[in-house]
Structures are given as structure tokens and as C-alpha cells.
CSV table of C-alpha atoms in Angstrom, one decimal:
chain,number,residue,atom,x,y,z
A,1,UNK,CA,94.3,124.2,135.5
A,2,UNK,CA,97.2,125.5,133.1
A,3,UNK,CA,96.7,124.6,129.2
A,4,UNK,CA,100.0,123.8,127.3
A,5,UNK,CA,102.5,126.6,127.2
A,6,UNK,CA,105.4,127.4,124.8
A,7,UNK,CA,107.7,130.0,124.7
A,8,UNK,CA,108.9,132.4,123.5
A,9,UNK,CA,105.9,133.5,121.3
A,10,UNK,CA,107.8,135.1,118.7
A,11,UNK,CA,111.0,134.4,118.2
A,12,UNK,CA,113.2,136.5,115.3
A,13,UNK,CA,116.9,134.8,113.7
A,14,UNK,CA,118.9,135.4,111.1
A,15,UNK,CA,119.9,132.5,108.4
A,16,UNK,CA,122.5,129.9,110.2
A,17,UNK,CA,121.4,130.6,113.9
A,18,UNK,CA,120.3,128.0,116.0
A,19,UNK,CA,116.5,128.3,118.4
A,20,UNK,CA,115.3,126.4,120.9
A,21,UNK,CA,111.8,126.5,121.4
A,22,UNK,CA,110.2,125.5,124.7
A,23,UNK,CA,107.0,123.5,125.2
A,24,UNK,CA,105.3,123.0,128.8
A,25,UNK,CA,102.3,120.3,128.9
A,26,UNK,CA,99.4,119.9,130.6
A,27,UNK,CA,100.9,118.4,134.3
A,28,UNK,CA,100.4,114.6,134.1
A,29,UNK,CA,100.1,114.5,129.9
A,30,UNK,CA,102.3,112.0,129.2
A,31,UNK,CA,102.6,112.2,125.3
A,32,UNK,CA,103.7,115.4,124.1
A,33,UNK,CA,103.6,116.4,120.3
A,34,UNK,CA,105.8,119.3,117.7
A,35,UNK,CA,103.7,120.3,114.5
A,36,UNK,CA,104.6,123.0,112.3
A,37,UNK,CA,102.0,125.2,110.6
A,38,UNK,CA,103.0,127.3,107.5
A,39,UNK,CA,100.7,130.3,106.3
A,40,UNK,CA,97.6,129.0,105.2
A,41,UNK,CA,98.0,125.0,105.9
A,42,UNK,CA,97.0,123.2,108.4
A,43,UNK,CA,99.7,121.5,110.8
A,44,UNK,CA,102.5,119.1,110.3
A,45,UNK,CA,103.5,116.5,112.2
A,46,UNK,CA,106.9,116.6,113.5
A,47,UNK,CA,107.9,114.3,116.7
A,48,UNK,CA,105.8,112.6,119.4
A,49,UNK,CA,107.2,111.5,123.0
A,50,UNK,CA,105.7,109.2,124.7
A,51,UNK,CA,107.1,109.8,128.2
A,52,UNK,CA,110.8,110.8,128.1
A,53,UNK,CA,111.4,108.9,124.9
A,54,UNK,CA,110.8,109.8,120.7
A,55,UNK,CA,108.5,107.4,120.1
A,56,UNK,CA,107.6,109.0,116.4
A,57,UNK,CA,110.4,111.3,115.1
A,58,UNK,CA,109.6,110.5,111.0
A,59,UNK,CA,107.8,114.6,110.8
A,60,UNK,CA,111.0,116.2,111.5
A,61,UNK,CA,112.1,117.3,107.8
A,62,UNK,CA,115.7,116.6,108.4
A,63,UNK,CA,118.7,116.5,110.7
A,64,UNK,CA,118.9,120.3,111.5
A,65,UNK,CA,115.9,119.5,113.8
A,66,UNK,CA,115.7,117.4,117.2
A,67,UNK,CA,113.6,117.3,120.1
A,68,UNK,CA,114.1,116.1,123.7
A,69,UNK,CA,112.0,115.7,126.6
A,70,UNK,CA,114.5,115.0,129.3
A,71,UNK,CA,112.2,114.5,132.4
A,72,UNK,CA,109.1,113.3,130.8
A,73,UNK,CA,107.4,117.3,130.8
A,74,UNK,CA,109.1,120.3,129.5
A,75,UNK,CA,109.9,119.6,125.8
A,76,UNK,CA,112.5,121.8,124.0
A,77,UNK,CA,113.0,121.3,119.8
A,78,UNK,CA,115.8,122.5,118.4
A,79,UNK,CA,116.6,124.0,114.9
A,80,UNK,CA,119.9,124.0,113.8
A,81,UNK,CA,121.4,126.4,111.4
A,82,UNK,CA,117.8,127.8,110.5
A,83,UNK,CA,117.2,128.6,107.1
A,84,UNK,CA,114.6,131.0,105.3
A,85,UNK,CA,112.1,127.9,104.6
A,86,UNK,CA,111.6,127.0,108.7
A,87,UNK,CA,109.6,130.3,109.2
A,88,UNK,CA,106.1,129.0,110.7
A,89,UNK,CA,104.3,129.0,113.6
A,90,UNK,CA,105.5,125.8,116.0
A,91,UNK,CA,103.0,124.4,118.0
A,92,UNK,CA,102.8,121.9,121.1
A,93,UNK,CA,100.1,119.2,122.1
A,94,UNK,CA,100.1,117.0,125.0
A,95,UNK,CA,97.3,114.4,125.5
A,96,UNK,CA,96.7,112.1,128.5
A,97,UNK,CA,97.9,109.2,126.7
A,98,UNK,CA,98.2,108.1,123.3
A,99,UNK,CA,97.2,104.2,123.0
A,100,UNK,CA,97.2,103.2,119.6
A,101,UNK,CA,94.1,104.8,117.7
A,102,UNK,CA,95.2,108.1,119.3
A,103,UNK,CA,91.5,108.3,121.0
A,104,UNK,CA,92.8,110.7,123.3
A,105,UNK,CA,92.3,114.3,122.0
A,106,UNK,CA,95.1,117.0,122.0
A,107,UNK,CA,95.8,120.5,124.1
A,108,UNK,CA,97.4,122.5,121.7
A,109,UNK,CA,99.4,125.6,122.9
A,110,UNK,CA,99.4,129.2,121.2
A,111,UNK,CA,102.6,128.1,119.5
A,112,UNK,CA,105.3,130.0,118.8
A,113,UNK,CA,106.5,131.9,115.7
A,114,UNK,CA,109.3,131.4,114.1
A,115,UNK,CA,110.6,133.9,111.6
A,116,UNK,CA,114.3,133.7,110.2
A,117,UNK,CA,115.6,136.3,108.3
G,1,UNK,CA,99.0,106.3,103.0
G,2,UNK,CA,96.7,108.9,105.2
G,3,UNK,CA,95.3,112.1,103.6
G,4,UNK,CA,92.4,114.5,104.5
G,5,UNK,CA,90.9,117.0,102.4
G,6,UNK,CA,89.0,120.0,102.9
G,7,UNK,CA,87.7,120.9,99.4
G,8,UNK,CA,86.2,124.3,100.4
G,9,UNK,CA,89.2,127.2,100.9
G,10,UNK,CA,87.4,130.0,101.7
G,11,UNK,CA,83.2,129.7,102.9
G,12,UNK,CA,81.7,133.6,103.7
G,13,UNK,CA,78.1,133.8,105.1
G,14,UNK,CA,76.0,136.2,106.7
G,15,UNK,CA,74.9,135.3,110.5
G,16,UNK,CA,72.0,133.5,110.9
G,17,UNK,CA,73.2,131.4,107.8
G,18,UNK,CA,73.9,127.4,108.1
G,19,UNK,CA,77.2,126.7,106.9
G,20,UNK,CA,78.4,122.9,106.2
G,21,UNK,CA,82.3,122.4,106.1
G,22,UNK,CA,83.7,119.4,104.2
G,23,UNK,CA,85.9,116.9,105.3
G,24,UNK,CA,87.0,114.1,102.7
G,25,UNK,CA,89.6,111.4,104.6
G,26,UNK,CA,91.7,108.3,103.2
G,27,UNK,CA,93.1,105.8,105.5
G,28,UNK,CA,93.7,101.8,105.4
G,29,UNK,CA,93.3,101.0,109.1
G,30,UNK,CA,89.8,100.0,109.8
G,31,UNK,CA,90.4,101.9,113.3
G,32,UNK,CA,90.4,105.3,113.4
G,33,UNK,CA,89.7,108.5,115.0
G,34,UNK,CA,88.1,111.6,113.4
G,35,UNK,CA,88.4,115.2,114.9
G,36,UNK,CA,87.5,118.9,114.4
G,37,UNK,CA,89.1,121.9,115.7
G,38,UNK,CA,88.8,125.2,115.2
G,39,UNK,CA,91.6,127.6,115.1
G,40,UNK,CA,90.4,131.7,116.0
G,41,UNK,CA,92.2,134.3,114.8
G,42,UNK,CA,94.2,134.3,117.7
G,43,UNK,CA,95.4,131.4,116.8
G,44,UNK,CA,95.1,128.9,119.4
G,45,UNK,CA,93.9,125.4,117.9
G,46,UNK,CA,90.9,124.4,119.7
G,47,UNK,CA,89.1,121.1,120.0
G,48,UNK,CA,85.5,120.4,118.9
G,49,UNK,CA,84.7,116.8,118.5
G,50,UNK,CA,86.5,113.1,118.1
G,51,UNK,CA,84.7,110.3,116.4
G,52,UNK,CA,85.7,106.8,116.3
G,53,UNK,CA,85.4,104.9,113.2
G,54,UNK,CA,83.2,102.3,114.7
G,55,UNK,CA,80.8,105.2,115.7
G,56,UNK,CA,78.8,106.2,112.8
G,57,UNK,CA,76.5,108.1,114.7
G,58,UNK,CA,75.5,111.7,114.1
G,59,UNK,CA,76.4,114.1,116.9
G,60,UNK,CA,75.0,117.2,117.9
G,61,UNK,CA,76.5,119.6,120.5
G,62,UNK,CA,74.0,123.1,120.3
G,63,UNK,CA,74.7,124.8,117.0
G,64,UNK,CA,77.4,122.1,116.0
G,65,UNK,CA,76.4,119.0,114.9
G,66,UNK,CA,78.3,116.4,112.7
G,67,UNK,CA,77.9,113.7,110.1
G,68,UNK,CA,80.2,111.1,109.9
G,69,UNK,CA,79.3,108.5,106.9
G,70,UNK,CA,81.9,105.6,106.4
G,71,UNK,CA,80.5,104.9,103.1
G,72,UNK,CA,81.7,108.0,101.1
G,73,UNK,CA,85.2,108.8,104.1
G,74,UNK,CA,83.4,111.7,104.9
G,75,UNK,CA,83.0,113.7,108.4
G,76,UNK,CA,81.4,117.1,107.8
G,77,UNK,CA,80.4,119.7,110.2
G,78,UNK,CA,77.2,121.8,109.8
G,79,UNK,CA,77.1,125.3,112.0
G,80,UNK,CA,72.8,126.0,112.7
G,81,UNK,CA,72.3,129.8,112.7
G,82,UNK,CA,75.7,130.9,112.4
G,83,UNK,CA,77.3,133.6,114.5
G,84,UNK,CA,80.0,135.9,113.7
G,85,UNK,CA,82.3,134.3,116.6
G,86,UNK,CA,82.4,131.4,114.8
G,87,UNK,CA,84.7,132.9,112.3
G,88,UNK,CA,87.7,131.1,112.4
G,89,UNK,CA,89.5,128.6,110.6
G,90,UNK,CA,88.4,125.0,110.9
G,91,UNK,CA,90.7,121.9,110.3
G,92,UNK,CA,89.2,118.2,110.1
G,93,UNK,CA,92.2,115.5,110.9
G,94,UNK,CA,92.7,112.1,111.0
G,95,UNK,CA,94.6,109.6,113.6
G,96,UNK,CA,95.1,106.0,112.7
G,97,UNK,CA,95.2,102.9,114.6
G,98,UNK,CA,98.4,101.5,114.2
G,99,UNK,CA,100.5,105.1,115.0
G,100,UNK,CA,101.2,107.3,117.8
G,101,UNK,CA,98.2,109.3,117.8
G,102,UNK,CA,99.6,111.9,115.3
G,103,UNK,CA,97.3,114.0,114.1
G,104,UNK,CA,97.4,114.1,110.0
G,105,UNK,CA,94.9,117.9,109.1
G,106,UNK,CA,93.5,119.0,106.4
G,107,UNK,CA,94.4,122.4,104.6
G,108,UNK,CA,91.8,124.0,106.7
G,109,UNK,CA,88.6,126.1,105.7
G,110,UNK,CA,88.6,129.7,106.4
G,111,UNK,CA,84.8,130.6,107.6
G,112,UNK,CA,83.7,134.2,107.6
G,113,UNK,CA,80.6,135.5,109.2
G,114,UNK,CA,79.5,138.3,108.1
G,115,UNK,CA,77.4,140.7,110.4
């Protein structure tokens, strides 16, 4: 089957544009994460849905970024007025289902690159 | 408050070599999951292996194998007679009991395999 998608792959902006970026799960994964990897870290944690709900927005660095999941499966986040400092590589996970202990491991997609200008 | 550490930045060995990566964690919850994944250079993250914290068992998948010892919060990964496709960066992270199933990683370590 189809691993976790995102689009667009590389995406380009100038300083105080706004992006979308676009995340398709694995069908039938009902939690669906955002992390944001900077050159040389590992990922960040932004925002994980469980279903069509935020269940875990306390990653997202501040209120220039939001995430929704309208229909429980395509995810978009959303950086507002992007600045310099948000240039990373965004990536996706869904999982089955994350009970708590997360025992469920994560599909990660090939992300997508954000550079702003 | 969670934490994982990956001491070792940059590890570069010539095939055929064993390699052991570090993994160092902190957490309070006394449940909690362990994993590995490797990241290629094309950069897709890619998953190796999740271990409970009740699970203290050694694992071994061909080449791979893992040791997970509660005592010292450590979960280190050992590559037998490595290969130069398993050049790659490898991150070590931590999921607690009492979240979402984040994922918190490590910094990562780089692993070259030299010819």
C-alpha cells in the first residue's frame, strides 16, 4: 500500500508569506503527527491529531503555526507570515493508533522542505 | 522532563567493521517505549525497532541487534559486519506513557561506511 505522502517537496517563500504544507497518511491511520527537523538535529515535535481533533498542539513554537485535519486524513499545517528561522525539512507520521505509551510505531513521509528567503 | 542523547556526532568505519551507536534516555514514567530509525541520505526516516520498558530483552534482527539495560537508561544499537548501505543517520527516541505517542529524538549519529 501507499506510505505517508506530503507535498510539495520543496517549497521556496519569501519573509511574511504564508505555506500550507500537505500531509496524506497511511489509509485507516488514525493519529497523524507534524515534526520539524533543522540541519543536523533530529525531529521536533509539533502537533498530534488523534482523529479530526489536536489532541497535542504544545510543539508548535508559536501562533504563526496551526494544523487541521478536517476529515480525520489529509492534514494541512500552516505557517503564517514565515520568517528566516522556519527553514527545515517538515515531516508527517501517521500510526495506527496512539494509546497512551505510543506502542504503535510511526510512517514517516519524505517531508517537505521549507526554505524562506 | 524527557531527553535522549546520542553522545557520538559523527562514527566513520570501514565495512566489515562493528559499529555500536549510543543512546542515553531520561524519563519519569515507568512505561515507556524505545525506538530506532534510520534516516538515508534520501532522507526518508525509517523504522528499525520499538522496545517497551518492561522488555529488557536483547533483540537481534540479522546484522542489527540491540541492548536495552534499564539500569544505566540506555538502548544502544550494534551493526555486525557493517556494510556501506548502512550509512545513514541514526536517531534513538523516546515515547512516554502518559502522552500522545510523540516521539521525543535524539541529535542523531551520522554513520559512515567506508568501502
Amino acid at each position: 500500500g501507499a506510505g505517508v505522502s506530503q507535498t510539495p517537496s520543496n517549497k521556496v517563500t519569501e519573509k511574511g508569506k504564508y505555506v500550507e504544507l500537505r500531509c496524506d497518511p497511511i489509509s485507516g491511520h488514525t493519529a497523524l503527527y507534524w515534526y520539524r527537523q533543522s540541519l543536523g538535529q533530529g525531529p521536533e515535535f509539533l502537533i498530534y491529531f488523534q482523529g479530526t481533533g489536536a489532541a497535542d498542539d504544545s510543539g508548535l513554537p508559536n501562533d504563526r503555526f496551526f494544523a487541521v485535519r478536517p476529515e480525520g486524513s489529509v492534514s494541512t499545517l500552516k505557517i503564517q507570515r514565515t520568517e528566516r528561522g522556519d527553514s527545515a525539512v517538515y515531516l508527517c507520521a501517521s500510526s495506527l493508533v496512539a494509546q497512551g505509551g505510543g506502542n504503535n510505531e510511526q510512517f514517516f513521509g519524505p517531508g517537505t522542505r521549507l526554505t524562506v528567503l | 522532563a524527557q531527553k535522549v542523547t546520542q553522545a557520538q556526532t559523527e562514527i566513520s568505519v570501514v565495512e566489515k567493521e562493528d559499529v555500536t551507536l549510543d543512546c542515553v534516555y531520561e524519563t519519569r514514567d515507568t512505561t515507556y517505549y524505545l525506538f530506532w530509525y534510520k534516516q538515508p541520505p534520501s532522507g526518508e526516516l525509517v523504522f528499525l525497532i520499538r522496545r517497551n520498558s518492561f522488555d529488557e530483552q536483547n533483540e537481534i534482527s540479522g546484522r542489527y541487534s540491540w541492548n536495552f539495560q534499564k539500569s544505566t537508561s540506555s538502548f544502544n544499537f550494534t551493526i555486525t559486519a557493517s556494510q556501506v548501505v548502512d550509512s545513514a543517520v541514526y536517531f534513538c527516541a523516546l515515547s512516554g506513557s502518559g502522552n500522545t505517542g510523540k516521539l521525543i529524538f535524539g541529535q542523531g549519529t551520522t554513520l559512515q561506511v567506508k568501502p
